[in-house]
PDB file of C-alpha atoms and ligand atoms in Angstrom:
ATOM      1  CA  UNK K  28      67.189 112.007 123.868  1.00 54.00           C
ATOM      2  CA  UNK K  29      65.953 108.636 122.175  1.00 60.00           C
ATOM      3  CA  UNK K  30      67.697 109.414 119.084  1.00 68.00           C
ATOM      4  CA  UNK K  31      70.939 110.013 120.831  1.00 74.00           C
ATOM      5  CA  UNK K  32      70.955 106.336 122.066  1.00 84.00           C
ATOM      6  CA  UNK K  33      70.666 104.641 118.483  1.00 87.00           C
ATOM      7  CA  UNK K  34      74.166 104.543 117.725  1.00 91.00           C
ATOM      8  CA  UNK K  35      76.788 101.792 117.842  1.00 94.00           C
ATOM      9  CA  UNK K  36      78.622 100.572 120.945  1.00 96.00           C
ATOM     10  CA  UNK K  37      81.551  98.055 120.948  1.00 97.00           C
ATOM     11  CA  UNK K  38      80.898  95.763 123.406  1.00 97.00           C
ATOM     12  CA  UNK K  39      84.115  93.746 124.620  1.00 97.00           C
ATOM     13  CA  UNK K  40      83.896  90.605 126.530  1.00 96.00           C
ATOM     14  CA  UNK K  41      85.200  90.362 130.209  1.00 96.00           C
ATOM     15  CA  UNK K  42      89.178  89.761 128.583  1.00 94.00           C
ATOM     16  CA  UNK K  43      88.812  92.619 126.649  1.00 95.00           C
ATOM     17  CA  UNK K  44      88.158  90.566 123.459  1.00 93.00           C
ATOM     18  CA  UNK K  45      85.632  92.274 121.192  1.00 93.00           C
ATOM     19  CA  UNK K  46      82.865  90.666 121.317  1.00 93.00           C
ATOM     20  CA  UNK K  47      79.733  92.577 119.268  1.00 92.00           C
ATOM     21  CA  UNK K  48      77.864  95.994 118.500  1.00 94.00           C
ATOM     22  CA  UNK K  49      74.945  96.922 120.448  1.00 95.00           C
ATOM     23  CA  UNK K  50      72.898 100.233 120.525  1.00 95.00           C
ATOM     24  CA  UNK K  51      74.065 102.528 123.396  1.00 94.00           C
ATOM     25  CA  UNK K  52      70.268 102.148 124.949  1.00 93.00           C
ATOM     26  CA  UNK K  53      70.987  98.571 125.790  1.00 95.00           C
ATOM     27  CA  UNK K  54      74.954 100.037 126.700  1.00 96.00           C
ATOM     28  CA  UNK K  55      73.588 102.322 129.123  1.00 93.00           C
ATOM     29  CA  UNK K  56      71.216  99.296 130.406  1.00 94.00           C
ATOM     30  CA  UNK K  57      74.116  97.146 130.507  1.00 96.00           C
ATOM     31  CA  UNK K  58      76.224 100.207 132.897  1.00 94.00           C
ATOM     32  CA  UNK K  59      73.078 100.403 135.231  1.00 91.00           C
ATOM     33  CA  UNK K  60      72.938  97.495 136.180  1.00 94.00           C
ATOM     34  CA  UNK K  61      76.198  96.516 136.710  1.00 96.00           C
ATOM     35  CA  UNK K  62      76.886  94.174 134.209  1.00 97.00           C
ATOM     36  CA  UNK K  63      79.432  95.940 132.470  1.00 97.00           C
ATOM     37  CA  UNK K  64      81.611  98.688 132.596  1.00 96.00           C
ATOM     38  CA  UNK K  65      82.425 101.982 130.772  1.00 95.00           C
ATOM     39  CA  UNK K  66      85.922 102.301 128.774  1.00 95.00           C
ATOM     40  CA  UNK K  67      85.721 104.481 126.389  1.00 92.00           C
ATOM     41  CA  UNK K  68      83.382 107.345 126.595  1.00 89.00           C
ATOM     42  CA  UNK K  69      83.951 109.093 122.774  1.00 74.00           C
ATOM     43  CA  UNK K  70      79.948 110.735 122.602  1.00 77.00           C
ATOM     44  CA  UNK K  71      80.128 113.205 125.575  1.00 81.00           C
ATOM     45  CA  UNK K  72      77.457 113.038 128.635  1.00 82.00           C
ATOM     46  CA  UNK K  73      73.088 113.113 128.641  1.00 81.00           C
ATOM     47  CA  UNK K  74      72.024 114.995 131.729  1.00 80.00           C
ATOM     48  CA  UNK K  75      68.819 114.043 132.909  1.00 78.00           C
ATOM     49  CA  UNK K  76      66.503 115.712 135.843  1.00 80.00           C
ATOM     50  CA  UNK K  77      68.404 113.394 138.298  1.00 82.00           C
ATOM     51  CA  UNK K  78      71.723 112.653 136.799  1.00 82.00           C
ATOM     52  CA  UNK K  79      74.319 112.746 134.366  1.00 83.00           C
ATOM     53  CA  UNK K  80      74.812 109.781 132.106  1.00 82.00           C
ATOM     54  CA  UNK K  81      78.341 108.810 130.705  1.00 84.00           C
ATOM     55  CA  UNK K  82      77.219 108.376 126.402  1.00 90.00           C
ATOM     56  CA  UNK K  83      79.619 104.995 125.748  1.00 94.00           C
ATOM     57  CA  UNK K  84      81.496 104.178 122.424  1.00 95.00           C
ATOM     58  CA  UNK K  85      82.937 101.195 124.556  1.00 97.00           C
ATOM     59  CA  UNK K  86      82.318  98.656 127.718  1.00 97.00           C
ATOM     60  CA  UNK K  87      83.382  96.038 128.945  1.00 97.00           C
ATOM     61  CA  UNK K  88      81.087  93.072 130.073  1.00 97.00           C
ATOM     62  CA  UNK K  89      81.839  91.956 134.003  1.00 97.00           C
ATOM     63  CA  UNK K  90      81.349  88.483 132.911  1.00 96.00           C
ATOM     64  CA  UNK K  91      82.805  86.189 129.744  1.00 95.00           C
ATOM     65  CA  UNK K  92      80.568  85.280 127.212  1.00 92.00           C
ATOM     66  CA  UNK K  93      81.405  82.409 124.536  1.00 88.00           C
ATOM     67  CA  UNK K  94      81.546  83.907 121.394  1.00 78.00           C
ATOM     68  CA  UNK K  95      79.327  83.034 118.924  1.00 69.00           C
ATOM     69  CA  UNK K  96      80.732  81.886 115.590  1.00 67.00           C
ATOM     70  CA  UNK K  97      80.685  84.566 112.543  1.00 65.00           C
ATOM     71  CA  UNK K  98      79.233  83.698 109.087  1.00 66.00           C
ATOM     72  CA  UNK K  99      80.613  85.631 106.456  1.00 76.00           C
ATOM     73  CA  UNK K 100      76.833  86.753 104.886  1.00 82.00           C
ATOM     74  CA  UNK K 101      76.401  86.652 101.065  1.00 91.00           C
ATOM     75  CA  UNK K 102      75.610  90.546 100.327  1.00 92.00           C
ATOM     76  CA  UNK K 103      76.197  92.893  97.596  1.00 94.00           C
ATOM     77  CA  UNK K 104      78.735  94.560 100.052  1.00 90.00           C
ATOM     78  CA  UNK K 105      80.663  91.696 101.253  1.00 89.00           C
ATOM     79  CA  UNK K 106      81.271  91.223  97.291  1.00 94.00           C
ATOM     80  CA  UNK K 107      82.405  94.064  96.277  1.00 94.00           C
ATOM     81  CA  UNK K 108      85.131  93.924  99.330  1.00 88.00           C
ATOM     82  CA  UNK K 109      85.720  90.425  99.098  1.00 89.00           C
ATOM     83  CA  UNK K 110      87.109  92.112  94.992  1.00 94.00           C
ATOM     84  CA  UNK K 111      88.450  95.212  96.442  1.00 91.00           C
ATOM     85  CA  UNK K 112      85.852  97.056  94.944  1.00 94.00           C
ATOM     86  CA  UNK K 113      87.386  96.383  91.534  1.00 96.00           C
ATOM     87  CA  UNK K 114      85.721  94.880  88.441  1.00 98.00           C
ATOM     88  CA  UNK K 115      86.523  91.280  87.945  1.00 98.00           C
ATOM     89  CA  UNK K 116      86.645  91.312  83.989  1.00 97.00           C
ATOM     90  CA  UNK K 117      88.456  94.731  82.951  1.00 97.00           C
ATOM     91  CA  UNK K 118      89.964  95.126  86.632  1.00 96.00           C
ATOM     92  CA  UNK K 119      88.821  98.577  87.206  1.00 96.00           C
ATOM     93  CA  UNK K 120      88.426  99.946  90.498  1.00 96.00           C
ATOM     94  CA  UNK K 121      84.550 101.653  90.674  1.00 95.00           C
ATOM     95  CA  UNK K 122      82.294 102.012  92.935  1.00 93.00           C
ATOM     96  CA  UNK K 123      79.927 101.720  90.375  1.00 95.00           C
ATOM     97  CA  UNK K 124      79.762  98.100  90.772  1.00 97.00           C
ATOM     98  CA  UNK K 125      76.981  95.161  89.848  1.00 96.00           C
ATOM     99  CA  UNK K 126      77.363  91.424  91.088  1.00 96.00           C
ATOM    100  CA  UNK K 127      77.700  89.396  88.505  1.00 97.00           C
ATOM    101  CA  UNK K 128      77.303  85.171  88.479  1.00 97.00           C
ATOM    102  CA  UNK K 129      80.133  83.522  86.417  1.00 97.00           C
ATOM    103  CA  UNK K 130      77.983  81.230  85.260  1.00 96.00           C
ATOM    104  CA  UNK K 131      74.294  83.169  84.659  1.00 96.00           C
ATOM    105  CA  UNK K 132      71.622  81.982  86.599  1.00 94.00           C
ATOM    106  CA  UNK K 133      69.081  80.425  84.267  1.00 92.00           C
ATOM    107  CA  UNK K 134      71.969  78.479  83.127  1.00 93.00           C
ATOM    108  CA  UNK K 135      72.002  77.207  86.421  1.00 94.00           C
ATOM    109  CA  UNK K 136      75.019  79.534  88.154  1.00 95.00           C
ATOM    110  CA  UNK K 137      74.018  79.441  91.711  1.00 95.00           C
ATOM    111  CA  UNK K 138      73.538  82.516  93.983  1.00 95.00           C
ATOM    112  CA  UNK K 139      77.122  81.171  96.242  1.00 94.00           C
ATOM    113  CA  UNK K 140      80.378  83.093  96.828  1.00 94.00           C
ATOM    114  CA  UNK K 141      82.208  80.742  94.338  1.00 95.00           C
ATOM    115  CA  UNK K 142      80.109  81.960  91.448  1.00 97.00           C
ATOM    116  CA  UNK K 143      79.268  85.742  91.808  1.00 97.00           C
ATOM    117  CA  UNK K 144      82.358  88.530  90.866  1.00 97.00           C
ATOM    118  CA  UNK K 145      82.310  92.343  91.182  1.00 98.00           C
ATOM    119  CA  UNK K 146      81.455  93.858  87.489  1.00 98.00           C
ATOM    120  CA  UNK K 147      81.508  97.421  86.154  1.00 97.00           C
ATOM    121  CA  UNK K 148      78.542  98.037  84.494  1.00 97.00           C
ATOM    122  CA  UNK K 149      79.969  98.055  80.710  1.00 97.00           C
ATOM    123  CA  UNK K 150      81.303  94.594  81.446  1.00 97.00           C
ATOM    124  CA  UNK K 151      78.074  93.408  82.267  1.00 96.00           C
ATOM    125  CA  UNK K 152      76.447  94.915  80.282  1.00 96.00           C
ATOM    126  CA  UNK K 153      79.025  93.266  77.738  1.00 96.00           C
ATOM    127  CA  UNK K 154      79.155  90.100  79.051  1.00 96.00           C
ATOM    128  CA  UNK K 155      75.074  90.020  79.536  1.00 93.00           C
ATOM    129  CA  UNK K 156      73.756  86.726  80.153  1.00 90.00           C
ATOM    130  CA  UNK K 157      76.426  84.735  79.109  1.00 95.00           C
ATOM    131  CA  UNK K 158      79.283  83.250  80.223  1.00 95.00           C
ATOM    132  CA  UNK K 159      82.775  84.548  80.491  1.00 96.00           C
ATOM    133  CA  UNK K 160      83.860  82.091  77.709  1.00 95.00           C
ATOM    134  CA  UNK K 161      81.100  82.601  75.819  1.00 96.00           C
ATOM    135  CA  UNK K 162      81.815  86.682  75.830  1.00 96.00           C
ATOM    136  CA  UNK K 163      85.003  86.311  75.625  1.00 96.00           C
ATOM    137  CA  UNK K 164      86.326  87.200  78.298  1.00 97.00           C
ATOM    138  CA  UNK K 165      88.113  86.773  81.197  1.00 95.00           C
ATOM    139  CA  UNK K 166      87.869  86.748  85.135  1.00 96.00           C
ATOM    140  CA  UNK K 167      91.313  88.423  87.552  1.00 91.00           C
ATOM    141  CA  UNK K 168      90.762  85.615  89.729  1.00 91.00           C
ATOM    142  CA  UNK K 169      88.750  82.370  90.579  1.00 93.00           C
ATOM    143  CA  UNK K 170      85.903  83.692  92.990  1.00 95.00           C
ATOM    144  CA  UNK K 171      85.905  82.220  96.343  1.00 92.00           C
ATOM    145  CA  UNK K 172      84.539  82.477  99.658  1.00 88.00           C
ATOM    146  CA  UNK K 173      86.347  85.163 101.680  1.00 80.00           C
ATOM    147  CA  UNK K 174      88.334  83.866 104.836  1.00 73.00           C
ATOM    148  CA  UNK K 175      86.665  84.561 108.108  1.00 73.00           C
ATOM    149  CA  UNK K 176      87.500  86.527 109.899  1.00 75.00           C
ATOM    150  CA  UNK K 177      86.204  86.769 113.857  1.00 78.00           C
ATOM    151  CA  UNK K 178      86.658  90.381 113.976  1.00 84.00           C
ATOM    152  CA  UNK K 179      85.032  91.282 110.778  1.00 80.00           C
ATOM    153  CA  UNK K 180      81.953  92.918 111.456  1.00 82.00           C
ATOM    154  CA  UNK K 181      83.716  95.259 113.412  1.00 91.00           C
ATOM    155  CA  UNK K 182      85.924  96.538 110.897  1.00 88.00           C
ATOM    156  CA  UNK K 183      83.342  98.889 109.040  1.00 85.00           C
ATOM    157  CA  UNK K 184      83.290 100.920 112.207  1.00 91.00           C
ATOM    158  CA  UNK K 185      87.011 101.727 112.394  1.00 91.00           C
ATOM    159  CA  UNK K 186      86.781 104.894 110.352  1.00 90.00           C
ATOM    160  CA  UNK K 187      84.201 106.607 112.366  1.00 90.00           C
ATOM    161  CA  UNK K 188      85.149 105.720 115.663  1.00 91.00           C
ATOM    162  CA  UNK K 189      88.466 105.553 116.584  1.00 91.00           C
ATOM    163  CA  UNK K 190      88.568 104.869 119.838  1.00 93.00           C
ATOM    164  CA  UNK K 191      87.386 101.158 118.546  1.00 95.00           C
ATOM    165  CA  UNK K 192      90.687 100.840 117.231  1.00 94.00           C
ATOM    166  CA  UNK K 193      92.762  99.438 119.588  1.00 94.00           C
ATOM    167  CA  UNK K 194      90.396  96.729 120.783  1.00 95.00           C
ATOM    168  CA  UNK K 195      90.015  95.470 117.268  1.00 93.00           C
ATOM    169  CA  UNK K 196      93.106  92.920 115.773  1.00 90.00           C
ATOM    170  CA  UNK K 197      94.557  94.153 112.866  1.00 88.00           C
ATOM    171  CA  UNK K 198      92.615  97.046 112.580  1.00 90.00           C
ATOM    172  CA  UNK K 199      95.445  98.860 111.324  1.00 89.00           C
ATOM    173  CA  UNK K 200      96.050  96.489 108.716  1.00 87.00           C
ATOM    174  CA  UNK K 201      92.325  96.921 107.772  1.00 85.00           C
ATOM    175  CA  UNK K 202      92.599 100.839 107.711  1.00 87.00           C
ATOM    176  CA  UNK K 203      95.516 100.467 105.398  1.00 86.00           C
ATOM    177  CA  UNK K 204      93.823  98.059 103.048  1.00 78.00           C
ATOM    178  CA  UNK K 205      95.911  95.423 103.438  1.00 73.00           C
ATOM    179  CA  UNK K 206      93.056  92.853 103.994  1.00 64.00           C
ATOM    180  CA  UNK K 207      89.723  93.562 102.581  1.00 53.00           C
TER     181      UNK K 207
HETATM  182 ZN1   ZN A 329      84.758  96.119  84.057  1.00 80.59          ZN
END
């Protein structure tokens, strides 16, 4: 039964904005004690010797929280999004992907969104530890930080639960690639 309660629940704030992800234990938790309540169901029921519990994909907090403000985190993932999964020098899409820094490290390229690109593997291996000029080549676009978006750490859930969707803004637009 423990296992059962380690996936991800949406958890939307009193107006029904989304709010965060928390594992269904602390859902369930959240149900018992009144603090929130079920809307969507999506994972079927637990039964134990006493009672039947409802298995939430979503709730709905009783009470409004402020909403804390989202940093767009630096990761190999968030990259390779941020680029559409496609290299920065030749502009093929792979996800065979390395990060890259414009301007190589020991030359003093910092580790920042502004200076790290998606790269296929032959380009880097190509371009090595030098930079774009100095390989000759050249990037698709400047690298930037991506905008933020308030909803974004909710978007990598879309495809395996749907019945997050229509709490989420612009999740369609996500789904359909439109927006990283
Ligand atoms: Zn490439």
């Amino acid at each position: 039964m423990s296992s059962q309660l380690n996936y991800d629940v949406l958890v939307l704030n009193q107006n029904y904005e989304p709010l965060n992800i928390c594992q269904a234990r602390r859902a369930i938790i959240l149900l018992f004690n009144g603090k929130a309540e079920l809307v969507e169901n999506g994972r079927g029921h637990i039964s134990t010797t006493s009672t039947v519990i409802d298995l939430p994909s979503v709730i709905r907090l009783f009470y409004m929280v402020k909403k804390p403000i989202m940093r767009r985190k630096l990761t190999r993932r968030e990259v390779f999004e941020r680029d559409r999964y496609t290299c920065q020098y030749c502009g093929r899409q792979t996800r065979d992907l390395t990060l890259d820094h414009v301007m190589p490290r020991f030359k003093g390229g910092k580790h920042t969104w502004d200076n790290i690109v998606s790269a296929c593997i032959s380009c880097n291996h190509r371009k090595a530890a030098r930079t774009p000029s100095e390989a000759g080549m050249k990037l698709h676009q400047i690298p930037a930080a991506p905008p933020l978006n308030p909803y974004h750490i909710f978007y990598h859930h879309l495809r395996s639960k749907q019945e997050w969707q229509k709490f989420i803004p612009a999740s369609d637009k996500w789904l359909k690639g439109e927006f990283f």
